[in-house]
Structures are given as C-alpha cells and as structure tokens.
mmCIF file of C-alpha atoms and ligand atoms in Angstrom:
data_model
loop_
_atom_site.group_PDB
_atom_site.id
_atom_site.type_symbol
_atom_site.label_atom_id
_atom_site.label_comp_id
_atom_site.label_asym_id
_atom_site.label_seq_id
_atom_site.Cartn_x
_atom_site.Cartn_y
_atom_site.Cartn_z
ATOM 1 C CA UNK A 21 0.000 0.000 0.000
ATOM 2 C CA UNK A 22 1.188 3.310 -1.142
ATOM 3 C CA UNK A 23 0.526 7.017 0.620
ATOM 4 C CA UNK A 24 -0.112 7.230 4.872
ATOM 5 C CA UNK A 25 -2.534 5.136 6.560
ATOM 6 C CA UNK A 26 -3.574 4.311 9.886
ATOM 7 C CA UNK A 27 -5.343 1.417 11.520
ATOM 8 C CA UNK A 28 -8.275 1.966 13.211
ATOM 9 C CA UNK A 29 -10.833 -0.676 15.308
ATOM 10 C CA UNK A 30 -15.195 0.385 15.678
ATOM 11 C CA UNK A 31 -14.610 -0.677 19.386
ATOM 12 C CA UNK A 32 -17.629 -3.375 20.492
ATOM 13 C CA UNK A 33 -19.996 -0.373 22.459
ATOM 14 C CA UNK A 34 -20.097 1.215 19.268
ATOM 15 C CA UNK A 35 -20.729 -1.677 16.831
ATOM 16 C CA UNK A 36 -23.775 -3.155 19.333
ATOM 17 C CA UNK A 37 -24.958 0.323 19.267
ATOM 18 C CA UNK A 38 -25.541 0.841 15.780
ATOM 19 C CA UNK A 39 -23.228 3.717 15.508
ATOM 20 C CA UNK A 40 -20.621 1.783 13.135
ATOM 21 C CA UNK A 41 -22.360 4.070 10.118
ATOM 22 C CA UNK A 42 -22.437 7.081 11.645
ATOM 23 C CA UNK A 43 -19.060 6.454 12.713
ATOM 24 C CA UNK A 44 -17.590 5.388 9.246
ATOM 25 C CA UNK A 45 -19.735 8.564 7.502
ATOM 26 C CA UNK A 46 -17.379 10.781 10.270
ATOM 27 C CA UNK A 47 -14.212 9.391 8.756
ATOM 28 C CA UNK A 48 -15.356 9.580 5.002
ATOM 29 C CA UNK A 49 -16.211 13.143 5.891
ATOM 30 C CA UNK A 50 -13.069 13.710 7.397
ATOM 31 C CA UNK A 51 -11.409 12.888 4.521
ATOM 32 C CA UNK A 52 -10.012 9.176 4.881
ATOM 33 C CA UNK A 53 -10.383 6.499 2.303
ATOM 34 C CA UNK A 54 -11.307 3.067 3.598
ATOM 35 C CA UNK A 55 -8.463 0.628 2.442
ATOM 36 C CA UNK A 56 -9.096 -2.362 4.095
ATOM 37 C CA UNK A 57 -12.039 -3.432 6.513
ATOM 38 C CA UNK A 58 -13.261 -6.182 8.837
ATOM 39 C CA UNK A 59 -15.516 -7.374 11.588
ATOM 40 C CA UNK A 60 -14.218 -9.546 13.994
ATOM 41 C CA UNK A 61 -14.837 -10.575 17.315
ATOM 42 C CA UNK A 62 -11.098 -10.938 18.838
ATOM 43 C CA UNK A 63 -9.849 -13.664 21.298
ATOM 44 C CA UNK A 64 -8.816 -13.034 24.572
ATOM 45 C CA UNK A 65 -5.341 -14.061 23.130
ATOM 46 C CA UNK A 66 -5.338 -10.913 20.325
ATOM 47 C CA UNK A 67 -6.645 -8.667 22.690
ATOM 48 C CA UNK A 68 -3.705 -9.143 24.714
ATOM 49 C CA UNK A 69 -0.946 -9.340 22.861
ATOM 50 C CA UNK A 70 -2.801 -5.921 20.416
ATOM 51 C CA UNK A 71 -2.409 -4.373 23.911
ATOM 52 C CA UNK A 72 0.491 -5.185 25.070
ATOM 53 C CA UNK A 73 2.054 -2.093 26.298
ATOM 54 C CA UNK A 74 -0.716 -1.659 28.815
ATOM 55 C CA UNK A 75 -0.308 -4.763 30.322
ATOM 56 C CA UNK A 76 -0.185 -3.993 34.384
ATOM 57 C CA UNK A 77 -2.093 -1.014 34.091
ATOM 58 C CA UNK A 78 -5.041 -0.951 36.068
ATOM 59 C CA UNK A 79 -7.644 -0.735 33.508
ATOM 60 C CA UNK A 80 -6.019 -3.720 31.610
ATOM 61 C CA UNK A 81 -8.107 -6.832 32.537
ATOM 62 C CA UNK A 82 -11.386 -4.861 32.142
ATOM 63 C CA UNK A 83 -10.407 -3.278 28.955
ATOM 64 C CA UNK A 84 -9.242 -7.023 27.303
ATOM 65 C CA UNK A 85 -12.801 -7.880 28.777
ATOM 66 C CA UNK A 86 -14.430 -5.373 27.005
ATOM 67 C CA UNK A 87 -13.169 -5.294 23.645
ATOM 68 C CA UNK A 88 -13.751 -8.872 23.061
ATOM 69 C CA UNK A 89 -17.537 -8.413 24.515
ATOM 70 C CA UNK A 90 -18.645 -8.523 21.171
ATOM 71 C CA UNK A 91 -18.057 -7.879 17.687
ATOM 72 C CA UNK A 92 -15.748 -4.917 16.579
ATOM 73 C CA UNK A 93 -14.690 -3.423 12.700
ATOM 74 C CA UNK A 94 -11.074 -3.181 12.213
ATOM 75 C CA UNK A 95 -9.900 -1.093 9.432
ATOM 76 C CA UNK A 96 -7.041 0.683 7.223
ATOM 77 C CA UNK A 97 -7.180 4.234 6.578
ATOM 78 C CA UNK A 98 -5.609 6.640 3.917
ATOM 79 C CA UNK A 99 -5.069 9.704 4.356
ATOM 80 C CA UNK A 100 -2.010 12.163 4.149
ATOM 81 C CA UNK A 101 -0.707 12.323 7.533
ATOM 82 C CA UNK A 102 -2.973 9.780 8.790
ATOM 83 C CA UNK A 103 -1.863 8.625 12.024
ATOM 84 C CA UNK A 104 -2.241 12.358 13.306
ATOM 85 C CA UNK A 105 -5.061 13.388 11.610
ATOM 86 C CA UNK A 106 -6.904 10.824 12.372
ATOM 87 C CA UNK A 107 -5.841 11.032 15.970
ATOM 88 C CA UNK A 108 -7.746 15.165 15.598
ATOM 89 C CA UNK A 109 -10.499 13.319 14.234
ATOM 90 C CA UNK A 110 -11.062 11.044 17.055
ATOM 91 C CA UNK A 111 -10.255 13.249 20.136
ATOM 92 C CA UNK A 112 -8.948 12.643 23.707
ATOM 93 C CA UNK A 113 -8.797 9.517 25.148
ATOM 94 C CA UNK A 114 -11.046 10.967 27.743
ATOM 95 C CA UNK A 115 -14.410 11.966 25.830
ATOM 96 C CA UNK A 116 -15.027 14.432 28.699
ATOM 97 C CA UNK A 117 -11.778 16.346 27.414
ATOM 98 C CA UNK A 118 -12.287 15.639 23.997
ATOM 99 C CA UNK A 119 -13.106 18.435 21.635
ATOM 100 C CA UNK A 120 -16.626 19.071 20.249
ATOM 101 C CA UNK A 121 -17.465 17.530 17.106
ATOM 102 C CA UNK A 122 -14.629 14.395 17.379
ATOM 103 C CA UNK A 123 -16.116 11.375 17.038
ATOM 104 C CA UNK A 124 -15.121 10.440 20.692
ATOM 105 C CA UNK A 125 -16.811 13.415 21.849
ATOM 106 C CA UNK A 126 -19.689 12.415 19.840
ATOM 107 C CA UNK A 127 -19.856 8.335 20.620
ATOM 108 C CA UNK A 128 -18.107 7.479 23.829
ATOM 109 C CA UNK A 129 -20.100 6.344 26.834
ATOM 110 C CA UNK A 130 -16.396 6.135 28.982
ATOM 111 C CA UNK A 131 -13.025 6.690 28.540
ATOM 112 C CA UNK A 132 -12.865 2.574 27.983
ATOM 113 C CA UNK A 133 -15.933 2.565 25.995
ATOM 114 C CA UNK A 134 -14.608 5.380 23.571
ATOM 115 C CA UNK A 135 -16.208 4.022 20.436
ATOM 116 C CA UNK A 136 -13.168 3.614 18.605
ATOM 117 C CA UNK A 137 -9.341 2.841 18.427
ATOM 118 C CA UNK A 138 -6.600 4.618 16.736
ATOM 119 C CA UNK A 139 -2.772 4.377 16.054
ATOM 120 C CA UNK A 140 -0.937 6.310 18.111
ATOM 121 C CA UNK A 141 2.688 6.453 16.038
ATOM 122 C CA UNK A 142 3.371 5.355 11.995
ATOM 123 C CA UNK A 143 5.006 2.741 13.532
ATOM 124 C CA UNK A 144 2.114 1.232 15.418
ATOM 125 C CA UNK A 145 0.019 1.886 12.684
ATOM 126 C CA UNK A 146 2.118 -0.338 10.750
ATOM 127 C CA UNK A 147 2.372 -3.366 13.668
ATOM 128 C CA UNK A 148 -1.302 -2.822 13.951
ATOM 129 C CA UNK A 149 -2.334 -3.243 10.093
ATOM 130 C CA UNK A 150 0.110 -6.295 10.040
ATOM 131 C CA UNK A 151 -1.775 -7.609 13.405
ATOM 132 C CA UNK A 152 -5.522 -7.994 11.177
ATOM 133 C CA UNK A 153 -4.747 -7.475 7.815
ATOM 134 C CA UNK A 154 -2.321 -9.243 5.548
ATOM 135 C CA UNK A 155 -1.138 -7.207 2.111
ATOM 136 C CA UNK A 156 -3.140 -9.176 -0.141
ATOM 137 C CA UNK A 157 -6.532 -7.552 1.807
ATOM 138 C CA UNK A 158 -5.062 -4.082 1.127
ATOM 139 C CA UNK A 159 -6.832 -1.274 -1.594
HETATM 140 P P1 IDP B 219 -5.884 5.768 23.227
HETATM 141 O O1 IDP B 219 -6.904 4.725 22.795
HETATM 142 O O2 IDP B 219 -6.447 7.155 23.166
HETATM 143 O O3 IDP B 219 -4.563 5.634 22.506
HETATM 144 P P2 IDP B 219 -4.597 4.542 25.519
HETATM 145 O O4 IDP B 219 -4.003 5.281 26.664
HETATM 146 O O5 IDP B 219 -3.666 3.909 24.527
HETATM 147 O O6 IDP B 219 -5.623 5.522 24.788
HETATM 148 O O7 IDP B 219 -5.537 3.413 26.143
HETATM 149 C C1 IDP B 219 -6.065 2.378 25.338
HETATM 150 C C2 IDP B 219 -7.532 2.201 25.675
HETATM 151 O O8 IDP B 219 -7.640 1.747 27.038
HETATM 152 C C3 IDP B 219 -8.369 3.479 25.644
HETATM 153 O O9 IDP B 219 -8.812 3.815 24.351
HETATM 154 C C4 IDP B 219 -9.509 3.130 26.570
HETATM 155 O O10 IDP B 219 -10.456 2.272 25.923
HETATM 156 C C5 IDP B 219 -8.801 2.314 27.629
HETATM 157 N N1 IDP B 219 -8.353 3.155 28.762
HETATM 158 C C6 IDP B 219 -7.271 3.982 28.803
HETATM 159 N N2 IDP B 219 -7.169 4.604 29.985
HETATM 160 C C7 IDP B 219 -8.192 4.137 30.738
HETATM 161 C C8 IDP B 219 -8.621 4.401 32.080
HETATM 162 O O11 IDP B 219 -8.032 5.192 32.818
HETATM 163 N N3 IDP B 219 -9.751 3.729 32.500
HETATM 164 C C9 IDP B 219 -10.417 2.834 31.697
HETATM 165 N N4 IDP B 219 -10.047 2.573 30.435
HETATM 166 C C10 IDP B 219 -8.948 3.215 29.963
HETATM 167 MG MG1 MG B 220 -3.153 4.131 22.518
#
C-alpha cells in the first residue's frame, strides 16, 4: 500500500450500538479512504498481545474484557498524515476532554468505551495493520 494510513478498530460499544455508520460517515467526511475493513470478534489471546504495552495497568483486565464483549470493525485508513489526523479526528482519550465535534466526543459512553481505536505512532500503525490485515486484503 502506497501514501499514509492508519489502523483503526469500531470498538464493540459502538458496533452493538448501531453507531458503526455514523461512525464510518465521520471518517469519510473527514477525509479518509477506507483501504481495508473487517468485523471480527477478537480472542482473549489478540486482545492481549494488540495491547500489550498496557499490560499492568489498572484498567487492563477490564479493557481485554471489554473489547472482546462482542463484535468490533477493524480497518485501514488513507489519508495524508494519517496517524495524526486521524488522531484530531477522534479526540482525547477521555471523551469528557475531547473536543466538540470528534467522534469520541460524539460516541463514547467512557473513557474505555470510547467508540473507537486509533494508532498512536506510523510505527504502530504499521504493527497494527500487520496484526488484522495481511497485504493481499489491502486497496
Ligand atoms: P488511546 O486509545 O487514546 O490511545 P490509551 O491510553 O492507549 O488511549 O488506552 C487504550 C484504551 O484503554 C483506551 O482507548 C480506553 O479504551 C482504555 N483506557 C485507557 N485509559 C483508561 C482508564 O483510565 N480507565 C479505563 N479505560 C482506559
Ligand atoms: Mg493508545
């Protein structure tokens, strides 16, 4: 895959919901190009070892528990400066601090049930892509 991209998961709140096409109308608008999408409901296992660098933080067992609750969309996403932008577009981890008009700010219930995940560096975007999606699933 050519060009920026980030990886980006419709957390399991937000897919049970029925927010999934508000959420993925947000990111069109927003200007990101869907280049590679997926629902999945993820084992304990991949919820573990996608989260790794929390592991012994306090909110880890509850948030594994969570986000393998139910189904959840993973997905690619193009855009220049990607990881970033699409980091604006989403807003704080916390939706109380997040900005008006984020998709956070808009969806989240908590700051564990946020609605949705995004790469936080390039180079988790890229571990992350690699983690669901395999180049051959790739636009
Ligand atoms: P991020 O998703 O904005 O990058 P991280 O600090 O990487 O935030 O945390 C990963 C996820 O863990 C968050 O999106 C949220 O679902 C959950 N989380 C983070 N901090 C807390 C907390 O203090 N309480 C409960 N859940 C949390
Ligand atoms: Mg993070």
């Amino acid at each position: 895959m050519t060009g920026d991209f980030t990886f980006s998961i419709i957390k399991p709140n937000a897919v049970r919901t029925g927010k999934a096409g508000p959420i993925l109308s947000m990111i069109n608008e927003g200007g990101f190009e869907i280049s590679a999408m997926r629902m999945v409901r993820m084992t304990q296992q991949q919820a573990e070892s996608f989260y790794v660098v929390h592991k012994g933080k306090p909110f880890f067992e509850s948030l594994i528990e969570f986000m393998i609750s139910g189904p959840v969309i993973v997905m690619l996403l193009k855009r220049e400066n990607a990881v970033e932008e699409f980091r604006k577009l989403i807003g704080a981890t916390d939706p109380s601090k997040a900005e008006q008009g984020t998709i956070r700010k808009t969806f989240a219930v908590s700051v564990q049930m946020n609605a949705v995940h995004g790469s936080d560096t390039v180079e988790n975007a890229h571990r992350e892509a690699n983690f669901f999606f395999p180049e051959k699933d790739r636009f």
